[in-house]
C-alpha cells in the first residue's frame, strides 16, 4: 500500500461533520467598469494575453466529441448512496425511493423519475473519490482540477475559463455571448491568472431576461448618448490608443456591452415563459438549466455553462420530507432531488429533441459524497465522505450503464471500471472534459506569473491523471 493509499484509507475511516475552518484561497475579481457595462463588464475586459509559449505533448489523444459543456454542480455534496450509487439499507432507505434496476443500473426511480426516464442516455462513474472533506477546499478543487492550496492552485483558472481561452480562435465575428457563463454562482473560482475576458459571466435566471440590457429613458436616448461618447473619446479607446492596452480594453468593454443591449438574440436566449419554467421544475435551478439549453441553442459563442445547485449538505434530516402545495420544501434530499430531477430530465430530453445532445456534454457532480449505512444518531443525516459519483450524458458519452462499482455499502471502490485501475479523481474529470472538447489536456502554458508553467491537468507530463475514455466506448 502506497503512502497516498494509506492516507486515503485513514480519511475514509474518519468521516466528519461540517468543517468550516477552511477559507478558500482565491484571487479577488476586479469589478472595474461595472456601472458602465451594466454588470456585464467582467467578460469584456481586455482580450490581450501576456506573451508566453504554449506547449502541447505530441500526439496526446483527445476524443473531440463535444462542442459545449453544461456542468451541473451540486454544491454541498450529495449522498451518493441515496442517488446515483444507490445502496439500500433495510429499515433506513425510504420505501418511496421505489428502486428499480434499469439496464443493470440500480436507481431510485421514485425519488428521481424524470432522470430515470433518460437513464439510457446517462453514464454513471461510481468509482469517484475526492481529495478533501472541507467544503470550500473540495469545491474549488473540483472546479479548477487541482489543489487550491498549491502555489499555482492559488492562480489557477476555473476549468470553464481554460475552455474559453482554448475556444477563442473558433469564435465567429457575429458571436456575442460570453464564452463561459455561470448561472446561480456560489463559491465560484474565476479566471485566475488568465485575462478577465475568460472569467465566468455570472448571472441568475429572470423570466424577463438579462438585467441592464435596456436604457431606462429609452433606446433613442441611449443611441444619442452612445454617439456622443464616440465623438468625445472614441479614438482614445480604439486600437492603437495613445493610452495603450488598458484604454483599448476599456473600448472593447464598451463595445461588447453595447452588443448585448437591445439585441433580440439576447432577449430570446435569456428569457422564458411560465410554461417553459414549469417543464424544468419551476425553480431557480430548473430555470438556469432551461437557459443553459437556450444559450447552447443560440450558438453565440458560449462553450462552457455551469449551473450551481445549493443545499446538498445534509448532516441532519436528510429524509425529512416536507410538502407545501404538492412541492417538496426544506433542506432535505427530497427537496434537492425535486429540483435536480425535472431540470436534468427536461434538459437531456430537449437537447436531444433539438439535435444538440450529441454535441453537448452534460456533467453532474458535487465536491464529495456522504457517509454510508445507518444515518447519524440523533441527527438522522449523513456526514462528509470521500467516496462519490460523477454522471455524464451527451457529447459522445455511451449511456445506460455504470462505470466502476463500490462495495455493498458504498464505502469503497470495489472495481474502478477504467484503464487506470484506481479511483477517479477530479483531475481525471478535468482531463475528460478537455478531451471531449478536443482540447489537448497535456497542454502547458508558460505565461503564468510565477514562471513555473501552468499545466491544464496537473502532472500530465508524469502520466498521473487521464481522461476516462471508457465513457465514450
XYZ file of C-alpha atoms in Angstrom:
473
model
C 0.000 0.000 0.000
C 1.403 3.391 -1.003
C 1.518 6.348 1.381
C -1.231 8.072 -0.593
C -3.439 4.980 -0.343
C -2.743 4.757 3.389
C -3.789 8.372 3.916
C -6.896 7.847 1.800
C -7.858 4.867 3.902
C -7.306 6.810 7.111
C -9.507 9.670 5.914
C -12.231 7.298 4.774
C -12.410 5.710 8.193
C -12.749 9.065 9.908
C -15.652 10.787 8.194
C -16.584 14.008 9.922
C -19.319 16.570 10.174
C -19.295 20.054 8.701
C -15.820 21.627 8.673
C -15.964 25.363 8.205
C -12.439 26.261 9.271
C -11.000 26.462 5.780
C -11.374 29.609 3.729
C -10.939 29.046 0.028
C -7.847 30.788 -1.348
C -8.705 32.876 -4.322
C -7.760 35.938 -6.292
C -10.101 38.910 -5.978
C -12.057 39.516 -9.117
C -11.883 43.117 -10.220
C -15.238 44.740 -10.732
C -13.866 47.503 -12.975
C -16.380 49.292 -15.181
C -19.375 47.633 -13.506
C -21.663 50.616 -13.828
C -20.601 51.442 -17.379
C -21.111 47.886 -18.508
C -24.358 47.357 -16.664
C -22.972 44.390 -14.761
C -21.652 42.766 -17.935
C -18.107 44.041 -17.686
C -16.109 41.097 -16.441
C -16.423 39.243 -19.697
C -15.414 42.120 -21.885
C -12.224 43.201 -20.148
C -9.036 43.179 -22.249
C -8.508 40.376 -24.709
C -4.731 40.572 -24.631
C -2.913 37.578 -23.168
C 0.558 38.162 -21.844
C 3.115 36.582 -24.147
C 4.267 33.090 -23.352
C 4.795 29.750 -25.010
C 2.030 27.150 -25.063
C 3.421 23.626 -25.193
C 1.376 20.563 -26.109
C 2.517 16.969 -25.962
C 2.943 15.470 -29.400
C 0.065 13.212 -30.295
C -1.828 13.447 -26.999
C -5.103 11.619 -27.720
C -8.341 13.577 -27.423
C -11.928 12.480 -28.044
C -13.221 15.682 -29.662
C -16.842 14.502 -29.420
C -18.423 17.646 -27.938
C -18.705 21.363 -28.737
C -20.241 22.503 -25.451
C -20.292 21.596 -21.767
C -23.118 22.082 -19.277
C -21.778 21.400 -15.792
C -24.399 20.861 -13.080
C -22.584 21.417 -9.795
C -24.386 20.029 -6.729
C -22.780 22.189 -4.074
C -22.820 20.819 -0.556
C -22.077 17.220 -1.591
C -24.991 14.901 -2.442
C -25.310 11.481 -0.865
C -24.020 9.036 -3.470
C -25.651 6.055 -1.758
C -29.107 7.653 -1.972
C -28.857 8.807 -5.592
C -26.508 7.664 -8.370
C -24.886 4.800 -6.425
C -27.946 3.610 -4.565
C -27.314 1.250 -1.642
C -30.497 0.067 0.004
C -30.323 -0.349 3.766
C -33.124 -2.249 5.472
C -35.075 -0.004 7.798
C -33.187 3.082 6.584
C -33.789 3.633 2.862
C -37.273 5.145 2.390
C -39.703 2.857 0.601
C -40.855 5.694 -1.655
C -37.446 5.644 -3.339
C -39.017 2.738 -5.247
C -35.698 1.404 -6.558
C -35.572 -0.434 -9.864
C -32.824 -1.958 -11.967
C -32.614 -0.216 -15.355
C -30.156 -1.721 -17.834
C -28.286 -3.224 -14.911
C -28.171 0.080 -13.008
C -29.891 0.187 -9.616
C -31.639 3.542 -9.329
C -34.167 5.304 -7.011
C -36.926 5.729 -9.584
C -39.399 7.064 -7.027
C -37.004 9.800 -5.949
C -35.921 10.837 -9.451
C -38.466 9.605 -12.023
C -37.559 12.138 -14.743
C -33.900 11.176 -14.501
C -34.836 7.500 -14.616
C -36.662 8.172 -17.888
C -33.427 9.372 -19.537
C -31.064 6.984 -17.754
C -30.362 5.247 -21.049
C -28.510 8.442 -22.026
C -26.545 8.629 -18.751
C -23.249 7.010 -17.779
C -22.504 6.989 -14.046
C -18.958 6.824 -12.709
C -19.276 5.146 -9.319
C -15.574 4.965 -8.512
C -15.132 8.678 -7.833
C -13.024 9.860 -4.928
C -12.490 13.367 -3.578
C -9.188 14.611 -2.171
C -10.712 16.652 0.670
C -13.645 16.757 3.072
C -13.890 20.510 3.734
C -16.483 22.177 1.503
C -14.596 25.274 0.264
C -11.417 23.326 -0.424
C -13.125 20.430 -2.208
C -15.485 22.714 -4.153
C -12.633 24.777 -5.519
C -10.542 21.672 -6.176
C -13.283 20.172 -8.349
C -13.773 23.386 -10.330
C -10.101 24.112 -11.025
C -8.957 20.487 -11.197
C -6.066 20.808 -8.747
C -5.135 21.517 -5.131
C -6.165 25.132 -4.416
C -3.540 25.470 -1.675
C -0.614 24.810 -4.004
C 1.371 27.723 -5.434
C -0.263 27.556 -8.857
C -3.560 26.471 -7.331
C -3.968 29.986 -5.975
C -3.642 31.364 -9.504
C -5.458 28.588 -11.334
C -8.455 29.390 -13.542
C -11.765 27.593 -13.492
C -12.000 24.734 -15.990
C -14.528 26.845 -17.890
C -12.002 29.659 -18.249
C -9.492 27.272 -19.804
C -12.206 26.132 -22.213
C -12.962 29.776 -23.034
C -9.376 30.678 -23.902
C -8.876 27.492 -25.901
C -12.029 28.027 -27.934
C -11.456 31.743 -28.576
C -9.911 31.115 -32.037
C -13.100 29.323 -33.099
C -15.399 32.266 -32.344
C -17.165 33.830 -35.292
C -17.254 37.631 -35.551
C -21.033 37.588 -35.130
C -20.971 35.610 -31.857
C -21.629 37.977 -28.959
C -22.245 35.834 -25.846
C -19.517 35.263 -23.232
C -17.654 32.001 -23.721
C -18.185 30.968 -20.073
C -21.493 31.592 -18.294
C -22.246 30.692 -14.665
C -25.865 30.560 -13.510
C -26.659 30.825 -9.779
C -22.958 31.128 -8.862
C -21.694 30.483 -5.341
C -18.113 29.981 -4.135
C -17.070 30.019 -7.766
C -13.454 30.482 -8.872
C -12.760 32.989 -11.617
C -10.273 33.142 -14.465
C -7.260 33.002 -12.147
C -4.214 34.484 -13.817
C -5.863 34.399 -17.262
C -7.363 37.652 -18.612
C -10.769 38.629 -17.267
C -12.220 38.082 -20.711
C -12.281 34.393 -19.801
C -13.830 34.796 -16.351
C -17.325 33.376 -15.797
C -20.127 35.742 -16.708
C -22.212 35.375 -13.547
C -25.959 35.799 -13.671
C -29.221 34.452 -12.309
C -32.260 33.450 -14.330
C -35.008 36.000 -14.785
C -38.083 35.378 -16.892
C -37.804 38.841 -18.419
C -34.181 38.323 -19.470
C -30.810 39.818 -18.585
C -30.810 42.917 -16.441
C -29.306 46.200 -17.621
C -29.617 45.454 -21.327
C -32.061 48.312 -21.880
C -31.617 52.002 -21.082
C -34.240 53.469 -18.744
C -35.005 56.653 -20.721
C -35.347 54.650 -23.927
C -33.332 53.470 -26.894
C -33.288 56.778 -28.794
C -31.822 58.494 -25.762
C -29.247 55.733 -25.370
C -28.228 55.806 -29.046
C -27.745 59.574 -28.905
C -25.539 59.350 -25.831
C -23.590 56.460 -27.365
C -22.907 58.522 -30.476
C -21.812 61.473 -28.349
C -19.463 59.276 -26.343
C -17.863 58.038 -29.546
C -17.265 61.571 -30.763
C -15.755 62.643 -27.452
C -13.255 59.885 -26.797
C -13.804 57.043 -29.261
C -10.376 57.499 -30.831
C -8.739 57.246 -27.418
C -10.282 53.834 -26.827
C -9.731 52.436 -30.319
C -6.943 50.126 -31.441
C -3.633 51.957 -31.303
C -4.795 54.216 -28.483
C -2.085 56.566 -27.207
C -3.019 55.374 -23.716
C -2.100 51.782 -24.506
C -3.714 48.396 -23.963
C -5.726 49.434 -20.907
C -7.598 52.064 -22.894
C -8.130 49.645 -25.786
C -9.562 47.115 -23.318
C -11.850 49.819 -21.983
C -13.104 50.384 -25.524
C -13.670 46.681 -26.082
C -15.572 46.579 -22.815
C -17.917 49.268 -24.058
C -18.347 47.695 -27.483
C -19.005 44.251 -26.042
C -21.571 45.514 -23.567
C -23.203 47.538 -26.334
C -23.582 44.399 -28.460
C -25.720 42.798 -25.753
C -28.069 45.767 -25.441
C -31.287 45.880 -27.440
C -30.309 42.597 -29.052
C -33.126 40.164 -29.895
C -30.718 37.214 -29.642
C -30.058 38.103 -26.001
C -33.764 38.506 -25.281
C -34.602 35.146 -26.851
C -31.846 33.203 -25.111
C -32.155 34.667 -21.602
C -35.925 35.000 -21.164
C -38.531 32.289 -20.696
C -42.230 31.677 -20.265
C -44.010 30.228 -17.245
C -44.794 27.102 -19.246
C -41.118 26.586 -20.074
C -40.165 27.137 -16.447
C -42.674 24.602 -15.151
C -41.350 21.951 -17.536
C -37.967 22.301 -15.834
C -39.480 22.251 -12.333
C -40.305 25.907 -11.758
C -37.224 26.509 -9.583
C -34.182 28.759 -9.862
C -32.080 25.715 -10.685
C -34.564 24.494 -13.272
C -34.791 27.931 -14.862
C -30.996 28.032 -15.088
C -30.924 24.635 -16.813
C -33.569 25.900 -19.227
C -31.444 28.956 -20.021
C -28.365 26.763 -20.420
C -30.196 24.849 -23.123
C -31.356 28.053 -24.809
C -27.873 29.566 -24.734
C -26.396 26.445 -26.333
C -29.135 26.503 -28.968
C -28.408 30.168 -29.728
C -24.873 29.249 -30.862
C -23.492 32.649 -29.908
C -20.070 31.586 -28.694
C -20.794 30.185 -25.221
C -18.926 26.911 -24.819
C -18.985 26.227 -21.067
C -22.003 26.731 -18.802
C -22.081 25.999 -15.089
C -25.340 25.730 -13.187
C -24.989 25.532 -9.407
C -27.495 23.859 -7.086
C -27.029 24.642 -3.400
C -28.207 22.910 -0.241
C -26.883 19.335 -0.535
C -25.106 19.372 2.853
C -27.493 17.036 4.659
C -25.986 16.477 8.096
C -29.445 16.142 9.581
C -32.953 15.306 8.471
C -31.858 14.007 5.090
C -35.143 12.089 4.638
C -37.287 14.683 6.451
C -39.775 15.099 3.635
C -41.878 18.273 3.761
C -44.514 19.245 1.243
C -46.342 22.516 0.639
C -48.960 22.540 -2.106
C -47.524 19.329 -3.504
C -43.969 20.721 -3.658
C -41.048 19.325 -1.666
C -39.589 22.079 0.507
C -36.967 22.465 3.223
C -33.369 21.319 3.340
C -33.671 17.612 2.661
C -32.918 15.128 -0.085
C -36.471 15.190 -1.436
C -36.343 18.952 -1.947
C -32.943 18.919 -3.651
C -33.792 15.980 -5.901
C -37.140 17.647 -6.550
C -35.130 20.468 -8.171
C -32.490 18.376 -9.901
C -34.734 15.664 -11.310
C -37.173 17.605 -13.535
C -34.454 20.029 -14.620
C -31.966 17.362 -15.660
C -34.635 15.194 -17.278
C -36.009 18.091 -19.317
C -32.514 19.284 -20.225
C -31.500 15.929 -21.686
C -34.833 15.486 -23.473
C -34.795 18.962 -25.003
C -31.156 18.829 -26.042
C -31.875 15.558 -27.803
C -35.076 16.853 -29.426
C -33.203 19.873 -30.800
C -30.286 17.823 -32.083
C -27.884 19.274 -29.516
C -27.268 16.368 -27.142
C -24.624 14.685 -29.279
C -22.527 17.861 -29.236
C -23.187 18.900 -25.625
C -21.534 17.123 -22.709
C -23.663 17.334 -19.557
C -21.767 16.649 -16.323
C -23.218 16.203 -12.817
C -21.111 16.178 -9.674
C -20.552 17.533 -6.187
C -17.423 18.052 -4.114
C -17.545 14.688 -2.279
C -20.024 12.078 -1.044
C -21.624 11.273 2.292
C -21.366 8.605 4.961
C -22.921 5.245 4.251
C -25.122 2.767 6.084
C -27.236 3.953 9.011
C -27.957 7.642 9.470
C -26.126 9.661 12.121
C -27.586 9.050 15.572
C -29.730 11.896 16.847
C -29.413 13.918 13.645
C -30.724 11.460 11.062
C -28.350 12.712 8.400
C -25.130 11.823 6.616
C -21.717 13.410 7.166
C -18.845 14.109 4.762
C -17.202 11.184 2.987
C -14.604 10.887 0.217
C -16.373 8.310 -1.958
C -18.510 10.000 -4.613
C -20.066 9.740 -8.074
C -19.983 11.629 -11.357
C -22.664 11.389 -14.043
C -22.387 12.196 -17.749
C -24.770 12.485 -20.685
C -24.403 13.571 -24.303
C -21.245 14.764 -26.012
C -20.364 11.301 -27.279
C -20.983 9.507 -23.977
C -22.438 5.994 -24.255
C -25.223 5.956 -21.696
C -27.317 3.384 -19.892
C -24.541 1.997 -17.703
C -22.350 2.427 -14.669
C -18.560 2.588 -14.821
C -16.919 1.184 -11.737
C -18.600 -0.150 -8.636
C -18.411 0.141 -4.877
C -18.793 -2.457 -2.161
C -22.186 -3.429 -0.740
C -22.383 -0.300 1.426
C -20.872 2.245 -0.985
C -17.892 2.837 1.302
C -15.068 1.795 -1.013
C -14.373 1.350 -4.690
C -14.557 -2.335 -5.467
C -13.911 -2.123 -9.213
C -12.563 1.161 -10.665
C -14.001 0.239 -14.055
C -11.401 2.019 -16.157
C -7.923 1.627 -17.567
C -6.054 3.246 -14.673
C -7.334 0.668 -12.159
C -7.787 3.269 -9.416
C -10.374 5.728 -8.145
C -11.420 8.551 -10.475
C -10.203 11.907 -9.173
C -11.302 15.478 -10.007
C -8.176 15.845 -12.157
C -9.341 12.897 -14.263
C -12.731 14.542 -14.757
C -10.962 17.737 -15.818
C -8.946 15.772 -18.388
C -12.132 14.050 -19.572
C -13.891 17.375 -20.187
C -10.941 18.808 -22.096
C -10.559 15.662 -24.188
C -14.258 15.587 -25.075
C -13.969 19.181 -26.307
C -10.915 18.388 -28.398
C -8.590 20.299 -26.061
C -5.143 18.829 -25.532
C -5.255 18.116 -21.815
C -1.451 17.793 -21.661
C -1.028 21.477 -22.547
C 1.456 23.528 -20.511
C 1.223 27.326 -20.658
C 4.372 29.287 -19.891
C 2.604 32.597 -19.356
C 1.861 32.233 -15.630
C 3.185 34.978 -13.331
C 5.292 32.525 -11.329
C 7.101 31.301 -14.423
C 6.603 27.689 -13.374
C 4.397 26.603 -16.239
C 0.653 26.097 -15.877
C -0.417 22.532 -16.661
C -4.020 22.233 -17.810
C -4.082 18.941 -15.891
C -1.516 18.678 -13.084
C 1.342 16.224 -13.559
C 0.242 15.384 -17.095
C 3.916 15.100 -18.033
C 4.209 12.277 -15.492
C 1.098 10.476 -16.751
C -0.600 10.635 -13.344
C -4.117 11.608 -14.470
C -6.033 10.850 -17.656
C -9.441 11.112 -19.349
C -11.964 8.409 -18.508
C -12.176 7.184 -22.100
C -14.439 4.320 -21.082
C -17.313 6.824 -21.019
C -17.171 7.063 -24.794
C -16.687 3.453 -25.887
